[in-house]
Amino acid sequence: MYSDRINALPPYLFAAIDEARDELIARGVDVIDLGVGDPDLPTPQHIVEALRKAVCDPRTHHYPSYAGMMEFRKAAAEWCKEYKGIELDPATEVLSLIGSKEAVAHVPIAFVNPGDVVLYTDPGYPVYKIGTIFAGGEPYPLPLKAENNFLPDLDSIPLDVLRRAKIFFFNYPNNPTAATADLEFFEKAVEFCKKYDIIAVHDNAYSQMTYDGYISPSFLAAKGAMDVGIELYSHSKTYNMTGWRLGFAVGNRDLIQGLGKVKSNIDSGVFDAIQIAGIVALRSPQTCVEETSKIYEERRNALIEGLKAMGLEVKPPKATFYIWAPVPKGFTSIGFAKLLLEEAGIVATPGVGFGEAGEGYVRFALTKPVDRINEAVERMKRLKI
Ligand SMILES: Cc1ncc(COP(=O)(O)O)c(C=O)c1O
């Protein structure tokens, strides 16, 4: 019944954990869900108010423009200049997105022919691989290892793969490892993409979720990056707007145009009222972002202390709201996630669900208040491992 494309999808590895979680909840167990990467905090009020006003204006009720409102693209370009130090032409180098997920899925449709290889970091956001499969491409995982600070080893890719490679997806600050990359790595990535004629797609969904004064660089700030790539930004995590579906792509104009061509044939753009609220988010003082980061920082510290007390050595990440923790000796990632759930009522995501190289880790999302995280820590300390 299904297409080969659907039949080629990898199995959903979280199904067993989801089922066990739902069963525990149904039995009345007080489950602490640190599984999903969806902020528990509300969208800041000034953004909600902007939507409330915009939605009452009938001019927003029509089909939006495919590329996005010019004012939204201008606001995105100004934001990129102010916070990332990059210059963009809003008319040709910025495109509005219905969240960054659709761009990850649509980029391969724009640029990949059957048999082309798409390089992506593993463990990683599953859509890099699935978008590639949907476009008839061949996904090629680049393992992220602790000994390389969770950066891919670009020198390890065989030449026959590089010759067929069309796209390189990467993502720093990284989901799920919480690793960050500096400009030096991005410059290396530019050189690599130029040498092998590969399109760079930097997924920067967590760009503003940073701690301890760390500022994450834009890939496009690397010399020559505008020649080879695009970068994806999202309102989802920056402004607690996951449900609103809003983001933007920036970078090389031919690549932006290619992505726009796919989108204009598949979707009809972002609801204007949401773009208007998105402009307010981008142009207002970013105090709400700083306040949110402070909250996650406190949660991060609480969980890291707890994991340390259990003998699990995890360095506090500088960015993202994830903790990527190695599982205790003798466990697989699924086995440890199961133990956490069944013995402590804690949901964590098994690392292998993000790709083979995620084996040996679990991901905790800091999406519960600090008292619940402390409660999770107390429960974990009581585990016999
Ligand atoms: C690495 C990464 N990229 C992209 C996305 C998609 O985010 P959105 O479509 O909400 O912008 C996510 C969501 O969790 C993610 O973790």
Short mmCIF file of C-alpha atoms and ligand atoms in Angstrom, two decimals:
data_model
loop_
_atom_site.label_atom_id
_atom_site.label_comp_id
_atom_site.label_asym_id
_atom_site.label_seq_id
_atom_site.Cartn_x
_atom_site.Cartn_y
_atom_site.Cartn_z
CA MET A 1 0.00 0.00 0.00
CA TYR A 2 2.72 2.48 0.94
CA SER A 3 5.30 3.95 -1.41
CA ASP A 4 8.87 2.61 -1.40
CA ARG A 5 9.78 5.94 0.17
CA ILE A 6 7.58 5.25 3.19
CA ASN A 7 8.60 1.61 3.34
CA ALA A 8 12.25 2.72 3.45
CA LEU A 9 11.71 4.68 6.67
CA PRO A 10 13.74 3.39 9.62
CA PRO A 11 11.75 1.86 12.50
CA TYR A 12 10.51 4.25 15.19
CA LEU A 13 12.83 3.39 18.04
CA PHE A 14 11.02 5.36 20.69
CA ALA A 15 7.77 3.41 20.31
CA ALA A 16 8.52 0.96 23.14
CA ILE A 17 9.51 3.77 25.52
CA ASP A 18 6.42 5.83 24.59
CA GLU A 19 4.19 2.84 25.22
CA ALA A 20 5.78 2.04 28.58
CA ARG A 21 5.50 5.73 29.61
CA ASP A 22 1.81 5.89 28.70
CA GLU A 23 1.17 2.68 30.60
CA LEU A 24 2.84 4.07 33.76
CA ILE A 25 0.88 7.32 33.51
CA ALA A 26 -2.35 5.34 33.09
CA ARG A 27 -1.45 3.43 36.28
CA GLY A 28 -1.15 6.74 38.11
CA VAL A 29 2.68 6.84 38.36
CA ASP A 30 4.11 10.36 38.75
CA VAL A 31 6.23 10.35 35.58
CA ILE A 32 8.85 13.10 35.06
CA ASP A 33 9.12 13.50 31.28
CA LEU A 34 12.53 14.79 30.25
CA GLY A 35 12.12 13.21 26.83
CA VAL A 36 10.71 15.75 24.43
CA GLY A 37 12.60 18.81 23.22
CA ASP A 38 9.64 21.14 23.56
CA PRO A 39 9.93 24.13 25.92
CA ASP A 40 7.53 24.01 28.88
CA LEU A 41 7.70 27.82 29.18
CA PRO A 42 5.06 29.96 27.45
CA THR A 43 5.65 32.27 24.49
CA PRO A 44 6.50 35.74 25.90
CA GLN A 45 3.44 37.92 26.35
CA HIS A 46 4.47 40.74 23.99
CA ILE A 47 4.66 38.22 21.13
CA VAL A 48 1.25 36.70 22.00
CA GLU A 49 -0.23 40.23 22.13
CA ALA A 50 1.21 41.02 18.70
CA LEU A 51 -0.49 37.94 17.27
CA ARG A 52 -3.77 38.80 19.00
CA LYS A 53 -3.79 42.19 17.27
CA ALA A 54 -2.59 40.91 13.92
CA VAL A 55 -5.12 38.11 13.73
CA CYS A 56 -7.98 40.63 14.11
CA ASP A 57 -6.80 42.48 11.01
CA PRO A 58 -8.56 40.92 7.99
CA ARG A 59 -5.63 41.90 5.78
CA THR A 60 -3.70 39.01 7.35
CA HIS A 61 -6.35 36.47 6.36
CA HIS A 62 -5.25 35.94 2.76
CA TYR A 63 -2.67 33.63 1.25
CA PRO A 64 0.72 34.88 2.39
CA SER A 65 3.55 35.55 -0.08
CA TYR A 66 5.69 32.49 -0.74
CA ALA A 67 9.01 34.01 0.30
CA GLY A 68 7.53 35.70 3.35
CA MET A 69 6.50 39.30 4.10
CA MET A 70 9.26 41.72 3.12
CA GLU A 71 9.01 43.25 6.59
CA PHE A 72 9.60 39.83 8.17
CA ARG A 73 12.61 39.21 5.93
CA LYS A 74 13.95 42.67 6.78
CA ALA A 75 13.51 42.00 10.50
CA ALA A 76 15.30 38.66 10.11
CA ALA A 77 18.19 40.34 8.26
CA GLU A 78 18.46 43.08 10.93
CA TRP A 79 18.42 40.43 13.68
CA CYS A 80 21.19 38.48 11.93
CA LYS A 81 23.30 41.63 11.68
CA GLU A 82 22.72 42.60 15.30
CA TYR A 83 23.19 39.20 16.95
CA LYS A 84 25.28 37.24 14.45
CA GLY A 85 27.25 39.97 12.69
CA ILE A 86 26.25 38.91 9.18
CA GLU A 87 25.01 41.10 6.32
CA LEU A 88 22.09 39.83 4.25
CA ASP A 89 19.93 41.17 1.45
CA PRO A 90 16.36 40.58 2.67
CA ALA A 91 15.04 40.42 -0.90
CA THR A 92 17.24 37.55 -2.08
CA GLU A 93 19.06 36.04 0.87
CA VAL A 94 16.24 35.49 3.38
CA LEU A 95 13.23 33.16 3.18
CA SER A 96 10.51 32.66 5.79
CA LEU A 97 9.90 29.09 6.95
CA ILE A 98 7.06 27.17 8.55
CA GLY A 99 9.58 26.17 11.24
CA SER A 100 13.02 24.90 10.32
CA LYS A 101 11.88 21.28 10.03
CA GLU A 102 10.22 21.81 6.67
CA ALA A 103 13.41 23.39 5.29
CA VAL A 104 15.48 20.41 6.44
CA ALA A 105 13.03 18.14 4.61
CA HIS A 106 12.71 20.35 1.51
CA VAL A 107 16.40 21.12 0.91
CA PRO A 108 17.15 17.60 -0.40
CA ILE A 109 14.15 17.80 -2.76
CA ALA A 110 15.63 20.99 -4.22
CA PHE A 111 19.18 19.72 -4.74
CA VAL A 112 19.44 15.92 -4.56
CA ASN A 113 19.14 13.55 -7.50
CA PRO A 114 18.74 9.80 -6.99
CA GLY A 115 22.11 8.36 -6.02
CA ASP A 116 23.51 11.61 -4.63
CA VAL A 117 24.96 11.35 -1.15
CA VAL A 118 23.88 13.55 1.76
CA LEU A 119 26.34 13.83 4.63
CA TYR A 120 24.84 14.41 8.06
CA THR A 121 25.99 14.32 11.64
CA ASP A 122 25.03 11.24 13.69
CA PRO A 123 23.54 11.28 16.32
CA GLY A 124 21.33 13.99 14.88
CA TYR A 125 17.91 15.40 14.18
CA PRO A 126 16.23 12.48 12.35
CA VAL A 127 14.90 14.62 9.46
CA TYR A 128 18.38 14.97 7.86
CA LYS A 129 18.30 11.28 7.09
CA ILE A 130 14.60 10.98 6.36
CA GLY A 131 14.48 14.06 4.11
CA THR A 132 17.34 12.51 2.16
CA ILE A 133 15.52 9.19 1.80
CA PHE A 134 12.37 11.00 0.62
CA ALA A 135 14.39 12.76 -2.08
CA GLY A 136 15.91 9.48 -3.30
CA GLY A 137 19.34 10.37 -1.94
CA GLU A 138 21.76 8.23 -0.01
CA PRO A 139 22.25 9.31 3.62
CA TYR A 140 25.83 9.04 4.88
CA PRO A 141 26.22 9.47 8.65
CA LEU A 142 29.25 11.23 10.11
CA PRO A 143 29.68 9.91 13.66
CA LEU A 144 30.03 12.49 16.44
CA LYS A 145 32.39 11.17 19.09
CA ALA A 146 33.29 12.49 22.52
CA GLU A 147 37.01 12.34 21.69
CA ASN A 148 36.42 14.82 18.80
CA ASN A 149 34.25 17.09 20.96
CA PHE A 150 31.26 15.78 18.99
CA LEU A 151 32.47 17.40 15.75
CA PRO A 152 32.52 15.27 12.58
CA ASP A 153 35.86 14.06 11.23
CA LEU A 154 35.62 15.44 7.68
CA ASP A 155 38.99 13.88 6.75
CA SER A 156 37.66 10.36 7.35
CA ILE A 157 35.12 10.34 4.49
CA PRO A 158 36.13 8.06 1.59
CA LEU A 159 36.81 9.80 -1.74
CA ASP A 160 34.12 7.85 -3.64
CA VAL A 161 31.54 9.14 -1.15
CA LEU A 162 32.83 12.71 -1.40
CA ARG A 163 32.61 12.59 -5.20
CA ARG A 164 28.89 11.81 -4.95
CA ALA A 165 28.18 14.10 -1.99
CA LYS A 166 25.76 16.94 -2.63
CA ILE A 167 24.75 18.27 0.81
CA PHE A 168 26.34 18.43 4.25
CA PHE A 169 23.88 18.91 7.14
CA PHE A 170 25.36 19.98 10.46
CA ASN A 171 23.97 21.58 13.59
CA TYR A 172 25.79 23.53 16.34
CA PRO A 173 24.74 24.10 19.09
CA ASN A 174 23.91 20.45 18.59
CA ASN A 175 20.89 18.33 19.27
CA PRO A 176 21.30 15.82 20.92
CA THR A 177 24.93 16.12 22.12
CA ALA A 178 24.69 19.80 23.22
CA ALA A 179 28.14 20.33 21.64
CA THR A 180 29.12 23.70 20.20
CA ALA A 181 31.36 24.58 17.25
CA ASP A 182 33.67 27.55 16.87
CA LEU A 183 34.33 29.65 13.80
CA GLU A 184 37.44 27.62 13.07
CA PHE A 185 35.34 24.49 12.52
CA PHE A 186 32.93 26.44 10.31
CA GLU A 187 35.89 27.72 8.24
CA LYS A 188 37.07 24.15 7.84
CA ALA A 189 33.56 23.18 6.73
CA VAL A 190 33.58 25.97 4.09
CA GLU A 191 36.93 24.80 2.73
CA PHE A 192 35.68 21.21 2.67
CA CYS A 193 32.45 22.13 0.86
CA LYS A 194 34.33 24.27 -1.70
CA LYS A 195 36.85 21.52 -2.37
CA TYR A 196 34.23 18.85 -3.04
CA ASP A 197 31.46 21.09 -4.40
CA ILE A 198 29.04 20.33 -1.56
CA ILE A 199 26.14 22.49 -0.34
CA ALA A 200 26.49 23.35 3.35
CA VAL A 201 23.28 23.48 5.37
CA HIS A 202 23.82 24.64 8.92
CA ASP A 203 20.81 24.00 11.14
CA ASN A 204 21.02 26.69 13.82
CA ALA A 205 17.75 25.97 15.67
CA TYR A 206 19.44 26.35 19.08
CA SER A 207 21.51 29.42 18.28
CA GLN A 208 20.24 31.57 21.18
CA MET A 209 19.89 28.91 23.85
CA THR A 210 23.30 29.55 25.40
CA TYR A 211 24.79 29.80 28.91
CA ASP A 212 27.69 31.19 30.89
CA GLY A 213 28.03 34.16 28.52
CA TYR A 214 28.70 31.95 25.49
CA ILE A 215 27.62 33.40 22.13
CA SER A 216 27.26 30.86 19.34
CA PRO A 217 28.71 31.97 16.00
CA SER A 218 26.84 31.90 12.72
CA PHE A 219 28.18 29.54 10.08
CA LEU A 220 27.75 32.41 7.62
CA ALA A 221 30.28 34.46 9.59
CA ALA A 222 32.96 32.05 8.34
CA LYS A 223 34.93 33.40 5.37
CA GLY A 224 33.40 32.21 2.09
CA ALA A 225 30.36 30.57 3.72
CA MET A 226 27.91 32.66 1.68
CA ASP A 227 29.38 31.00 -1.45
CA VAL A 228 28.54 27.48 -0.33
CA GLY A 229 25.73 27.43 2.14
CA ILE A 230 22.63 28.42 3.97
CA GLU A 231 21.72 28.56 7.62
CA LEU A 232 18.36 27.75 9.21
CA TYR A 233 17.00 29.72 12.16
CA SER A 234 13.87 29.01 14.15
CA HIS A 235 11.60 30.96 16.48
CA SER A 236 10.67 27.63 18.12
CA LYS A 237 13.30 27.34 20.83
CA THR A 238 14.48 30.97 20.88
CA TYR A 239 11.04 32.38 21.80
CA ASN A 240 9.21 29.25 23.06
CA MET A 241 7.15 29.19 19.87
CA THR A 242 7.30 25.54 18.81
CA GLY A 243 3.57 25.37 18.09
CA TRP A 244 3.51 28.52 15.98
CA ARG A 245 5.71 27.09 13.20
CA LEU A 246 8.02 29.95 12.27
CA GLY A 247 11.62 30.26 11.20
CA PHE A 248 13.80 31.58 8.40
CA ALA A 249 16.54 30.45 6.05
CA VAL A 250 19.43 32.77 5.17
CA GLY A 251 22.48 32.57 2.95
CA ASN A 252 23.52 32.00 -0.63
CA ARG A 253 20.89 33.44 -2.95
CA ASP A 254 20.86 30.58 -5.48
CA LEU A 255 20.36 28.07 -2.69
CA ILE A 256 17.66 30.21 -1.08
CA GLN A 257 15.98 30.43 -4.46
CA GLY A 258 16.14 26.63 -4.92
CA LEU A 259 14.55 26.02 -1.54
CA GLY A 260 11.93 28.68 -2.33
CA LYS A 261 11.05 26.90 -5.58
CA VAL A 262 10.26 23.68 -3.73
CA LYS A 263 8.27 25.49 -1.07
CA SER A 264 6.20 27.53 -3.51
CA ASN A 265 5.08 24.26 -5.09
CA ILE A 266 4.30 22.49 -1.83
CA ASP A 267 3.23 24.99 0.82
CA SER A 268 1.74 28.47 0.68
CA GLY A 269 3.91 30.30 3.16
CA VAL A 270 3.54 31.38 6.78
CA PHE A 271 0.29 32.95 8.05
CA ASP A 272 0.90 36.73 7.93
CA ALA A 273 -0.34 37.24 11.49
CA ILE A 274 2.31 34.80 12.73
CA GLN A 275 4.98 36.61 10.71
CA ILE A 276 3.88 39.93 12.26
CA ALA A 277 4.24 38.43 15.75
CA GLY A 278 7.57 36.97 14.61
CA ILE A 279 8.76 40.47 13.62
CA VAL A 280 7.91 41.72 17.11
CA ALA A 281 9.92 38.83 18.59
CA LEU A 282 12.96 39.70 16.44
CA ARG A 283 12.82 43.49 16.90
CA SER A 284 12.06 43.68 20.64
CA PRO A 285 14.85 43.74 23.23
CA GLN A 286 15.93 40.13 23.70
CA THR A 287 15.38 40.15 27.49
CA CYS A 288 12.93 37.26 27.26
CA VAL A 289 15.63 35.14 25.61
CA GLU A 290 18.09 36.00 28.40
CA GLU A 291 15.51 35.19 31.08
CA THR A 292 14.72 31.84 29.47
CA SER A 293 18.42 30.97 29.28
CA LYS A 294 18.83 31.73 33.00
CA ILE A 295 16.02 29.29 33.81
CA TYR A 296 17.58 26.53 31.70
CA GLU A 297 20.99 27.27 33.20
CA GLU A 298 19.64 26.64 36.70
CA ARG A 299 17.99 23.40 35.57
CA ARG A 300 21.17 22.34 33.79
CA ASN A 301 23.20 22.85 36.95
CA ALA A 302 20.71 20.86 39.03
CA LEU A 303 20.76 17.88 36.66
CA ILE A 304 24.53 17.91 36.17
CA GLU A 305 25.06 17.87 39.97
CA GLY A 306 22.67 14.91 40.24
CA LEU A 307 24.35 12.95 37.47
CA LYS A 308 27.75 13.61 39.04
CA ALA A 309 26.49 12.30 42.36
CA MET A 310 25.55 9.08 40.53
CA GLY A 311 29.06 8.82 39.13
CA LEU A 312 28.08 9.86 35.59
CA GLU A 313 30.62 12.42 34.42
CA VAL A 314 28.97 15.07 32.24
CA LYS A 315 30.45 18.50 31.52
CA PRO A 316 27.88 21.33 31.76
CA PRO A 317 27.01 22.20 28.15
CA LYS A 318 27.36 25.82 26.96
CA ALA A 319 24.21 25.63 24.86
CA THR A 320 20.91 23.84 24.07
CA PHE A 321 18.49 22.49 26.66
CA TYR A 322 19.85 18.96 26.45
CA ILE A 323 22.16 16.92 28.62
CA TRP A 324 23.89 14.10 26.73
CA ALA A 325 24.87 11.61 29.38
CA PRO A 326 26.90 8.41 28.92
CA VAL A 327 25.01 5.40 30.26
CA PRO A 328 26.50 3.39 33.14
CA LYS A 329 28.72 0.41 32.24
CA GLY A 330 26.83 -2.67 31.11
CA PHE A 331 23.80 -0.80 29.75
CA THR A 332 22.64 -0.04 26.23
CA SER A 333 20.97 3.32 25.70
CA ILE A 334 17.56 1.65 25.41
CA GLY A 335 18.25 -0.54 28.47
CA PHE A 336 19.20 2.46 30.62
CA ALA A 337 16.23 4.53 29.40
CA LYS A 338 13.99 1.59 30.30
CA LEU A 339 15.50 1.33 33.76
CA LEU A 340 15.04 5.07 34.34
CA LEU A 341 11.43 4.80 33.31
CA GLU A 342 10.47 1.61 35.09
CA GLU A 343 12.43 2.10 38.32
CA ALA A 344 12.37 5.90 38.65
CA GLY A 345 9.48 7.11 36.50
CA ILE A 346 11.83 9.32 34.47
CA VAL A 347 11.61 9.64 30.69
CA ALA A 348 14.94 10.14 28.92
CA THR A 349 15.54 9.53 25.22
CA PRO A 350 17.83 6.62 24.29
CA GLY A 351 20.74 7.97 22.23
CA VAL A 352 20.47 5.26 19.58
CA GLY A 353 17.16 6.84 18.51
CA PHE A 354 19.22 9.70 17.06
CA GLY A 355 21.44 7.39 15.02
CA GLU A 356 23.82 4.50 15.54
CA ALA A 357 26.57 6.72 16.93
CA GLY A 358 24.19 7.76 19.72
CA GLU A 359 24.49 4.32 21.32
CA GLY A 360 25.94 4.52 24.83
CA TYR A 361 24.13 7.76 25.72
CA VAL A 362 20.77 9.05 26.84
CA ARG A 363 19.43 12.56 26.27
CA PHE A 364 17.69 14.50 29.00
CA ALA A 365 15.69 17.59 27.96
CA LEU A 366 15.60 20.35 30.57
CA THR A 367 11.90 20.92 30.03
CA LYS A 368 10.64 20.67 33.60
CA PRO A 369 10.94 23.15 36.51
CA VAL A 370 13.97 22.85 38.76
CA ASP A 371 12.02 21.20 41.62
CA ARG A 372 10.97 18.38 39.27
CA ILE A 373 14.56 18.02 38.07
CA ASN A 374 15.71 17.82 41.70
CA GLU A 375 13.05 15.17 42.30
CA ALA A 376 14.34 13.24 39.24
CA VAL A 377 17.86 13.47 40.65
CA GLU A 378 16.74 12.10 44.03
CA ARG A 379 15.01 9.20 42.29
CA MET A 380 18.10 8.47 40.18
CA LYS A 381 20.34 8.46 43.25
CA ARG A 382 18.18 5.69 44.72
CA LEU A 383 18.65 3.46 41.67
CA LYS A 384 20.92 0.45 42.10
CA ILE A 385 23.30 0.63 39.14
C1 LIG B 1 18.31 20.22 15.48
C2 LIG B 1 16.92 20.61 15.16
N1 LIG B 1 16.66 21.17 13.99
C3 LIG B 1 15.43 21.53 13.64
C4 LIG B 1 14.37 21.34 14.49
C5 LIG B 1 12.99 21.75 14.03
O1 LIG B 1 12.51 22.81 14.72
P1 LIG B 1 11.32 23.72 14.18
O2 LIG B 1 10.73 23.05 12.97
O3 LIG B 1 10.36 23.79 15.30
O4 LIG B 1 11.94 25.03 13.82
C6 LIG B 1 14.56 20.74 15.73
C7 LIG B 1 13.44 20.50 16.63
O5 LIG B 1 13.53 19.88 17.65
C8 LIG B 1 15.89 20.35 16.07
O6 LIG B 1 16.16 19.78 17.24
#
